[in-house]
XYZ file of N, CA, C and O in Angstrom:
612
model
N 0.829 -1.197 0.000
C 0.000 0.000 0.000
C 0.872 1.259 0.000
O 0.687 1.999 -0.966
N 1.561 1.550 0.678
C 2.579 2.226 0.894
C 3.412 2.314 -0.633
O 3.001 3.307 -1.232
N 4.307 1.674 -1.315
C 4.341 1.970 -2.886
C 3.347 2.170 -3.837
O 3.617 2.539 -4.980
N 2.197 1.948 -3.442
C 0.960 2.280 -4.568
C 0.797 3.776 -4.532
O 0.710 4.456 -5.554
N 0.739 4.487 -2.732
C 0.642 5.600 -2.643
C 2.223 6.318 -2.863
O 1.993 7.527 -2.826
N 3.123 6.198 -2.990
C 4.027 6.510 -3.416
C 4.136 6.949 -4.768
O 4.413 8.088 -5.143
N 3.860 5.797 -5.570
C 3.750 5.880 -7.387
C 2.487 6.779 -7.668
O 2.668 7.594 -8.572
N 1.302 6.794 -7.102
C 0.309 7.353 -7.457
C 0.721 9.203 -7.578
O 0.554 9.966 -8.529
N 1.358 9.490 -6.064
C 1.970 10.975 -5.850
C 2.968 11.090 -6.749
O 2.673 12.102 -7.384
N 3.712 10.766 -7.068
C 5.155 10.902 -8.120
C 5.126 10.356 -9.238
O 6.129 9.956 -9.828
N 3.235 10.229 -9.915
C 3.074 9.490 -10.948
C 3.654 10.421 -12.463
O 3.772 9.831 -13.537
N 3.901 11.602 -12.342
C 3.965 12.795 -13.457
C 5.564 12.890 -13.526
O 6.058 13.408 -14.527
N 6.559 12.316 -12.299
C 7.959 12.566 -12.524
C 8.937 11.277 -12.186
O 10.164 11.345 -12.267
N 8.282 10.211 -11.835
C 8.978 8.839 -11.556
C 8.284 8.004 -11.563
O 7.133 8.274 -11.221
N 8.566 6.712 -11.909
C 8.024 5.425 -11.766
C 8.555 5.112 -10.365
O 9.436 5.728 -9.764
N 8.010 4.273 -10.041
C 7.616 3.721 -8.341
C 7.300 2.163 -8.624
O 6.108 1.953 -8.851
N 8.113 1.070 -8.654
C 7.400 0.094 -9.204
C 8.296 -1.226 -7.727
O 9.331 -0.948 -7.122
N 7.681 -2.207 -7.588
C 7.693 -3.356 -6.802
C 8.174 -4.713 -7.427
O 7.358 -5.552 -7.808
N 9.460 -4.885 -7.513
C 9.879 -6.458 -7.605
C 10.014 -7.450 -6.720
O 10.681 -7.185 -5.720
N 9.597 -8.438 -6.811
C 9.190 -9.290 -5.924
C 10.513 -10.916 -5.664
O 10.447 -12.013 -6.219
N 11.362 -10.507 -4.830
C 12.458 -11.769 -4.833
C 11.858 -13.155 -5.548
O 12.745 -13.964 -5.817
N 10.708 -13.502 -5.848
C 10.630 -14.672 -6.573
C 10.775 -13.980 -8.323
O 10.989 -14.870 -9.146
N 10.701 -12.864 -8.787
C 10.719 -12.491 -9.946
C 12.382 -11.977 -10.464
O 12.712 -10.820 -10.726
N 13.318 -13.282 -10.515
C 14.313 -13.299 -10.952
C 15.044 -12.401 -12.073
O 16.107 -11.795 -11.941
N 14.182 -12.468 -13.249
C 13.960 -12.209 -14.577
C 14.272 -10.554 -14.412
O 15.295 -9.953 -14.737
N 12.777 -9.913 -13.663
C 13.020 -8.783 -13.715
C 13.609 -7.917 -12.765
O 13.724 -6.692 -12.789
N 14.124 -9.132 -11.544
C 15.407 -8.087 -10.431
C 16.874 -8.103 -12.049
O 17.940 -7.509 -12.210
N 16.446 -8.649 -12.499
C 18.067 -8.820 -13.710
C 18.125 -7.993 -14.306
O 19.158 -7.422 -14.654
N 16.799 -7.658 -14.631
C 16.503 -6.717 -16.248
C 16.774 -5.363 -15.469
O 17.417 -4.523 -16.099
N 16.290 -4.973 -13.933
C 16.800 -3.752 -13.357
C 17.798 -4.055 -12.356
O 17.408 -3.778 -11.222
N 18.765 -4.455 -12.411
C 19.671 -4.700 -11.623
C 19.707 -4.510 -10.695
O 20.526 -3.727 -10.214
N 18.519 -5.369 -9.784
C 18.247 -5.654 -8.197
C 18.954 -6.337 -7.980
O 18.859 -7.334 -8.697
N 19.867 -6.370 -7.162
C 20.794 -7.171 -6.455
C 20.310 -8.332 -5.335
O 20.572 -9.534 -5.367
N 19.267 -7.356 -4.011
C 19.049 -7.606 -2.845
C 17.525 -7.417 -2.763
O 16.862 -6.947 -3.688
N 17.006 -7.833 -1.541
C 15.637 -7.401 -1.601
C 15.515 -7.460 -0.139
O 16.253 -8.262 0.433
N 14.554 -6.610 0.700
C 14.078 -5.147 -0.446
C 14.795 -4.449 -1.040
O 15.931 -4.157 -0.667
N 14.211 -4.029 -2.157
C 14.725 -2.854 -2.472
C 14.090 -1.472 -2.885
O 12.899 -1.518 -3.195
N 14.647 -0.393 -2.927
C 13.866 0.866 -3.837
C 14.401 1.609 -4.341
O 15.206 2.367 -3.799
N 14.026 1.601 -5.835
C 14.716 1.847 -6.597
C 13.469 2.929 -7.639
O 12.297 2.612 -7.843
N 14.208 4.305 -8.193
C 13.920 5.367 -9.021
C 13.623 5.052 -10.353
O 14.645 5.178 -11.027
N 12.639 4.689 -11.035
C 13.054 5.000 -12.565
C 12.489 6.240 -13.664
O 11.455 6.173 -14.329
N 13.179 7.029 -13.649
C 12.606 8.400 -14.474
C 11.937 7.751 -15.338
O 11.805 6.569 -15.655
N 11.398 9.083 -15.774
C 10.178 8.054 -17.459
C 10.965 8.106 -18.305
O 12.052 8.633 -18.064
N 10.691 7.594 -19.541
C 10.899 8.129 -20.892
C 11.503 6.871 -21.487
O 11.189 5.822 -20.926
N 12.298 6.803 -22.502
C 12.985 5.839 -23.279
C 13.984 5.370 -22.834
O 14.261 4.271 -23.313
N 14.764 5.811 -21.985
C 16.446 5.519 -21.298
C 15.872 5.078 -19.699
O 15.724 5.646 -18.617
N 15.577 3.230 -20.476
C 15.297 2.334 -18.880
C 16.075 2.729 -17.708
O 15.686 3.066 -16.589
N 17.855 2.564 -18.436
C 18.645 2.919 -17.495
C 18.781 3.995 -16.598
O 19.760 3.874 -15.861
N 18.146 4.953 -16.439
C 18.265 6.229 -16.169
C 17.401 5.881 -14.685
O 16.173 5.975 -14.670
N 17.898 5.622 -13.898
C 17.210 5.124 -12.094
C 18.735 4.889 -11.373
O 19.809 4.532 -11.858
N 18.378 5.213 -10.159
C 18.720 5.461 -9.053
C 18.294 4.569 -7.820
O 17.238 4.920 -7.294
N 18.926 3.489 -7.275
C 18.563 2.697 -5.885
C 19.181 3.823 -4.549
O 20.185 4.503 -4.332
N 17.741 3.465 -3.811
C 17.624 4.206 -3.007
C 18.624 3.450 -1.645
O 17.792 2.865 -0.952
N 20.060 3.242 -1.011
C 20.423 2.906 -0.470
C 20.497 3.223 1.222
O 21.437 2.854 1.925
N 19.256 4.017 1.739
C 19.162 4.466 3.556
C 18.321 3.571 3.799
O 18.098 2.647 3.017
N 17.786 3.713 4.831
C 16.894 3.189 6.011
C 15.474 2.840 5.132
O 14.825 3.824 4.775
N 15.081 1.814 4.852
C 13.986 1.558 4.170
C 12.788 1.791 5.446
O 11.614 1.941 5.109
N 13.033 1.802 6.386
C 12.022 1.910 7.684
C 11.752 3.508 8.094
O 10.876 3.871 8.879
N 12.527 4.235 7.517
C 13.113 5.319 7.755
C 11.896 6.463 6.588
O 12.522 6.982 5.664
N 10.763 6.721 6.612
C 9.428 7.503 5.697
C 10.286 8.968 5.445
O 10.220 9.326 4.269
N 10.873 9.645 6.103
C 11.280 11.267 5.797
C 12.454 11.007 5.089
O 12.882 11.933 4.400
N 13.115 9.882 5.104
C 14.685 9.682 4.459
C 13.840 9.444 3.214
O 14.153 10.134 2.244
N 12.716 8.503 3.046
C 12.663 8.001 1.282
C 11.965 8.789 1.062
O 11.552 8.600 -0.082
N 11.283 10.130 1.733
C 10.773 11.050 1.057
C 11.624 11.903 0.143
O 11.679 12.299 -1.022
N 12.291 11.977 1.366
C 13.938 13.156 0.607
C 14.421 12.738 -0.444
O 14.775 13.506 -1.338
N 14.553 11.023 -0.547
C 15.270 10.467 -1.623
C 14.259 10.662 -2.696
O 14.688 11.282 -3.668
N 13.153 10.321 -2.745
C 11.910 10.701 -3.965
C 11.684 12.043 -4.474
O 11.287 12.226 -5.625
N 11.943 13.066 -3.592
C 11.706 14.349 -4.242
C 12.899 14.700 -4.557
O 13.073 15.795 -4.023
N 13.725 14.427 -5.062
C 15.341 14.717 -5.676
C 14.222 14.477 -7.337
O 14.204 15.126 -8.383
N 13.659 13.615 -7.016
C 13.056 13.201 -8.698
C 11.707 13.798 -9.324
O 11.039 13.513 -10.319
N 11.605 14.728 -8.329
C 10.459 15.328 -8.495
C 10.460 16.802 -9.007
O 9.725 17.776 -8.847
N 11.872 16.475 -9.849
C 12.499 17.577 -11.062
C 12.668 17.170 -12.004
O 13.499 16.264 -12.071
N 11.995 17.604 -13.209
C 12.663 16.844 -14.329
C 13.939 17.120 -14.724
O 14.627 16.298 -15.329
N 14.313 18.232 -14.423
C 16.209 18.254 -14.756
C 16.830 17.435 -14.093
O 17.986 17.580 -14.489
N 16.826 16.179 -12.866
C 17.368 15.758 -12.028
C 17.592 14.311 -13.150
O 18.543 13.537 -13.261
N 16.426 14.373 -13.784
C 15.870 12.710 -14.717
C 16.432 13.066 -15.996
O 16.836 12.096 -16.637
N 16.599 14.457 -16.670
C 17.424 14.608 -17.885
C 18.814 14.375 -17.395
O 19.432 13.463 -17.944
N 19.361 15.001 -16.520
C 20.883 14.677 -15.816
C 21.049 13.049 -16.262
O 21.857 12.473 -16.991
N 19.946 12.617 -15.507
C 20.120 10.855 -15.641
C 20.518 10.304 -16.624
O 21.555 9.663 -16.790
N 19.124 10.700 -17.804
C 19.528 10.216 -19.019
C 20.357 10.465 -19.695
O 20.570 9.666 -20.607
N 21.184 11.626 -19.586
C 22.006 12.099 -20.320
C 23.020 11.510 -20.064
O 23.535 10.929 -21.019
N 23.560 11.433 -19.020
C 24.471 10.488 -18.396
C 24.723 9.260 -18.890
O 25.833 9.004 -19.356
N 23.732 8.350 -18.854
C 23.295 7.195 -19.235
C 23.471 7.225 -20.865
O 24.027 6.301 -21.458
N 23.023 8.204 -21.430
C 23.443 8.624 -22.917
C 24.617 8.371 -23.411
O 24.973 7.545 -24.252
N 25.384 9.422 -22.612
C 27.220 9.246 -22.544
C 27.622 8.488 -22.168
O 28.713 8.371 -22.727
N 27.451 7.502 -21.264
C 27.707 5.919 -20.873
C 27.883 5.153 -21.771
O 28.897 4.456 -21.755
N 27.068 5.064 -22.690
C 26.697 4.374 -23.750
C 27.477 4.589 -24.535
O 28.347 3.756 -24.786
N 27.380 6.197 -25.393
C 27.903 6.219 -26.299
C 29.632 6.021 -25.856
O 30.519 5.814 -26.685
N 29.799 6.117 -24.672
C 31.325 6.011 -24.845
C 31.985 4.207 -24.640
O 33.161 3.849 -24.704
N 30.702 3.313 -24.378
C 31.155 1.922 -24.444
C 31.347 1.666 -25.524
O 32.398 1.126 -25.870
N 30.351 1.993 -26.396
C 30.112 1.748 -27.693
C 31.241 2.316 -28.486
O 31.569 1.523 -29.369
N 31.951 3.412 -28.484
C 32.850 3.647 -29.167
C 34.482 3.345 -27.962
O 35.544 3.911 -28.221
N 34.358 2.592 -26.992
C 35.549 1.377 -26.564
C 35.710 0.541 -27.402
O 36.688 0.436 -28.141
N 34.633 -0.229 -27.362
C 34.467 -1.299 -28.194
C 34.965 -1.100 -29.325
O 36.030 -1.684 -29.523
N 34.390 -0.196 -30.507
C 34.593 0.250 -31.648
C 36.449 0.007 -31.642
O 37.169 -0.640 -32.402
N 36.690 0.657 -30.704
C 38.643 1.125 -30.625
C 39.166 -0.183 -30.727
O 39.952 -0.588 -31.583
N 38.545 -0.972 -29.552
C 39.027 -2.532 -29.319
C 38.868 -3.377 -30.977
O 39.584 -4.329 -31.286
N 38.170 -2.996 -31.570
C 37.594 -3.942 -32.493
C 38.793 -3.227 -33.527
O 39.641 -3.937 -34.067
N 38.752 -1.911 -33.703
C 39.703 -1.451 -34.671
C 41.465 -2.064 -35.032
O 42.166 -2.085 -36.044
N 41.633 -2.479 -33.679
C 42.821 -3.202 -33.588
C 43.134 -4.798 -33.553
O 43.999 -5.546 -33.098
N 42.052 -4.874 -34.222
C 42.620 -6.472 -34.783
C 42.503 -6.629 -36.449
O 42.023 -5.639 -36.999
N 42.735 -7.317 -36.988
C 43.009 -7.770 -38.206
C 42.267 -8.369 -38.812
O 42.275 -8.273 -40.039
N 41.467 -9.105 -38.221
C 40.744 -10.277 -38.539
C 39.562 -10.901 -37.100
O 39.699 -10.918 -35.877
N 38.703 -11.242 -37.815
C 37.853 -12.612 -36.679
C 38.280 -13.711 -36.157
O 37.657 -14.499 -35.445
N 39.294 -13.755 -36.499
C 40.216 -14.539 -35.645
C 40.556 -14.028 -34.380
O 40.468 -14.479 -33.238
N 40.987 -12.922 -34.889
C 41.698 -12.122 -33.634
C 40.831 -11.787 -32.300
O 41.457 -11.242 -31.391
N 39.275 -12.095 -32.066
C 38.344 -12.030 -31.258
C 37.967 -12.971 -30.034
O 37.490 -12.871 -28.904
N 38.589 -14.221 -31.148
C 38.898 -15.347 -30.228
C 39.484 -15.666 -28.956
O 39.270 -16.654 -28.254
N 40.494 -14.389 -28.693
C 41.069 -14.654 -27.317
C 39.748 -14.031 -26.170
O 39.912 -14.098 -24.952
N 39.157 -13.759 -26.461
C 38.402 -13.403 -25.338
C 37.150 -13.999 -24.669
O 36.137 -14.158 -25.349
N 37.170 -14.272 -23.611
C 35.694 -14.676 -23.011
C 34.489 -14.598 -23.461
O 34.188 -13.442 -23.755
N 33.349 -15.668 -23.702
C 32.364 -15.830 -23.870
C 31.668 -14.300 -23.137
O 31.151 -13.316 -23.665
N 31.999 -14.731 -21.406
C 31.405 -13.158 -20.914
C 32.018 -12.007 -21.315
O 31.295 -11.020 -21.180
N 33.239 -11.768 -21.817
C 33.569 -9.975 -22.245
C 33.000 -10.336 -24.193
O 32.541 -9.426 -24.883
N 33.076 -10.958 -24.423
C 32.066 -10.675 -25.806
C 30.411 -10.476 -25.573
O 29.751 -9.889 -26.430
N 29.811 -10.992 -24.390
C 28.669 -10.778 -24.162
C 28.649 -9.650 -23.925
O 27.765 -9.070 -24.556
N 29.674 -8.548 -22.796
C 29.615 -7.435 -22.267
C 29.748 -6.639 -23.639
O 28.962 -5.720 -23.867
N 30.463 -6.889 -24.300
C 30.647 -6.051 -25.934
C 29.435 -5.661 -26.543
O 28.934 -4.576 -26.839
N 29.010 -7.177 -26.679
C 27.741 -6.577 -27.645
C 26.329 -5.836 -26.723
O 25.539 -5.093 -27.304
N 26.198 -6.154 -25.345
C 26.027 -5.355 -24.491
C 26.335 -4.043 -24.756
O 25.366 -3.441 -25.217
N 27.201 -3.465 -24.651
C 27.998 -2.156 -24.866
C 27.416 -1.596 -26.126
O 26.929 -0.494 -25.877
N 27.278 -1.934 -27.391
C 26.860 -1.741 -28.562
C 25.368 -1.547 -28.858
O 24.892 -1.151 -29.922
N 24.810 -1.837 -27.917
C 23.326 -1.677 -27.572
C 22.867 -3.008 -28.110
O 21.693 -2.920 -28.470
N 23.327 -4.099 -28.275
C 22.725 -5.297 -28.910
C 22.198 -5.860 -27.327
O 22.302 -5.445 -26.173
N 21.539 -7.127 -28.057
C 21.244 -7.957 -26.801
C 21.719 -9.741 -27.300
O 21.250 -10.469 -28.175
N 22.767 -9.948 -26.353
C 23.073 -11.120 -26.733
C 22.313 -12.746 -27.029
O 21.940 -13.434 -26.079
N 22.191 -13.123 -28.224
C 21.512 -14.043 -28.136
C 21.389 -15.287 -27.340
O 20.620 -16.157 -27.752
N 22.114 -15.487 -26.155
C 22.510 -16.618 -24.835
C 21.445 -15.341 -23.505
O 20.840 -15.746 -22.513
N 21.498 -14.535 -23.754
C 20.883 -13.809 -22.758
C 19.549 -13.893 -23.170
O 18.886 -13.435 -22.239
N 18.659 -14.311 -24.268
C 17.713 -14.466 -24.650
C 16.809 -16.040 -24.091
O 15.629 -16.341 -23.915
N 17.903 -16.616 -23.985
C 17.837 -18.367 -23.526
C 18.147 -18.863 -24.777
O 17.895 -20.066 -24.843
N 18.623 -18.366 -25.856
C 19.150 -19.023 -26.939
C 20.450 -20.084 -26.560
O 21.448 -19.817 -25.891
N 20.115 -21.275 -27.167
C 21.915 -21.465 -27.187
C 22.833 -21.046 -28.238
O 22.494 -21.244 -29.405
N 24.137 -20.401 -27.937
C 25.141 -19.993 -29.001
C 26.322 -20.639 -28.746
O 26.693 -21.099 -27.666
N 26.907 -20.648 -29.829
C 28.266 -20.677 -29.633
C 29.531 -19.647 -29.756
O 29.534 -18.975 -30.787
N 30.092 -19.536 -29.276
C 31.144 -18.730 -29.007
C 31.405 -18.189 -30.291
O 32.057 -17.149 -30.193
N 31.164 -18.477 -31.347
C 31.466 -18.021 -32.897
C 30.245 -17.394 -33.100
O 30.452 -16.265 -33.546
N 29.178 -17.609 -32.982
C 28.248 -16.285 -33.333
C 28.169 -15.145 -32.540
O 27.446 -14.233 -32.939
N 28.920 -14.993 -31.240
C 28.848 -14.053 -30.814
C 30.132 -13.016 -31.033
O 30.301 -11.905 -30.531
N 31.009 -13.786 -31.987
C 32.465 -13.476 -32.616
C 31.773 -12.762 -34.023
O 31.866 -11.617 -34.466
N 31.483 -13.239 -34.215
C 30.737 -13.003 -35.884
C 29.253 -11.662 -35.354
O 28.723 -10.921 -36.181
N 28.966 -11.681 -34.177
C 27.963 -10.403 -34.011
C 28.778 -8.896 -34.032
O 28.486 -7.739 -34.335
N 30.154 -9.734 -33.448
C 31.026 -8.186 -32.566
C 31.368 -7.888 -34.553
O 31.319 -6.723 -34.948
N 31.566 -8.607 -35.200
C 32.604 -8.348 -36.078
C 31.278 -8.171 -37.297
O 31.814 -7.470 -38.155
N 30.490 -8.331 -37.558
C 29.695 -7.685 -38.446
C 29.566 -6.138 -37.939
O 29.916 -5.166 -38.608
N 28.887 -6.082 -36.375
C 29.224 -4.743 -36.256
C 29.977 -3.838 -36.309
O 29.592 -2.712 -36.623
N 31.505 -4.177 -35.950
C 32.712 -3.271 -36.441
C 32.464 -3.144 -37.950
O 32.427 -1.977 -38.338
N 32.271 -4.163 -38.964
C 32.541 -3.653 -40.501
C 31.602 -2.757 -40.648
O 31.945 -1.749 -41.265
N 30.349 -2.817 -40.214
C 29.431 -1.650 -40.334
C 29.282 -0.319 -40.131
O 28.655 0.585 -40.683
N 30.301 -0.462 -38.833
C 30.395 1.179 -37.937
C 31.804 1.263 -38.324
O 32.223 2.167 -37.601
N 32.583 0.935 -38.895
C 33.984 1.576 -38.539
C 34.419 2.621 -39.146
O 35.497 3.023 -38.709
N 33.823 3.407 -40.281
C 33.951 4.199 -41.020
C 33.610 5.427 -39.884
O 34.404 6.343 -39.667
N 32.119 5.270 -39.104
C 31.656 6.141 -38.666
C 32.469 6.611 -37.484
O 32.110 7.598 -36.841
């Protein structure tokens, strides 16, 4: 009751939303660690753009304070923008990393997980994170179609 009336008041400048420790899937998709938890998500298109609320969950004037920080929209453009530049600057790591090899061969030395984090980085979504099974070569062959595509840019 208490988060319903929360989300309902801060319905025009934050989402207010409830994950539930049996809902695995989506503590992942927002990177809930622990539970409880409470966690910010500005509106708009840039999921990433939230804030976990880390004080006294027992504590009503502390998560007030922490909620009206968001009850600016310049506080939630800050976010996204941030989150913007995050991005764009993984995405052009990657790009650098990719520039210095020769070949798809050369991709091979690296971990199943830092090629997942790559195409991560690139805004893709890896097809093993889907519940697909892959093999280590299509996710070699994802990083490296994308470099031939972007490298000009």
């Amino acid at each position: 009751l208490f988060l319903k009336s929360l989300s309902h008041h801060y319905s025009t400048s934050a989402v207010i939303g409830e994950v539930r420790g049996n809902n695995v899937d989506l503590a992942k998709e927002y990177n809930i660690q622990s539970f409880p938890a409470l966690s910010i998500h500005c509106p708009g298109a840039v999921k990433e753009a939230m804030v976990t609320y880390d004080g006294d969950l027992h504590d009503l004037n502390q998560i007030k304070e922490f909620i009206d920080k968001f009850d600016s929209k310049a506080t939630c453009r800050s976010l996204r923008n941030r989150v913007r530049q995050s991005k764009k600057e993984a995405r052009a790591a990657v790009l650098k990393t990719l520039s210095g090899f020769k070949s798809i061969d050369s991709l091979k030395k690296f971990k199943v997980s830092e090629l997942q984090q790559m195409i991560r980085d690139i805004g893709g979504k890896s097809p093993s994170e889907s519940g697909e099974l892959v093999e280590k070569q299509d996710l070699i062959s994802t990083l490296w179609d994308y470099f031939q595509l972007n490298r000009s840019s």
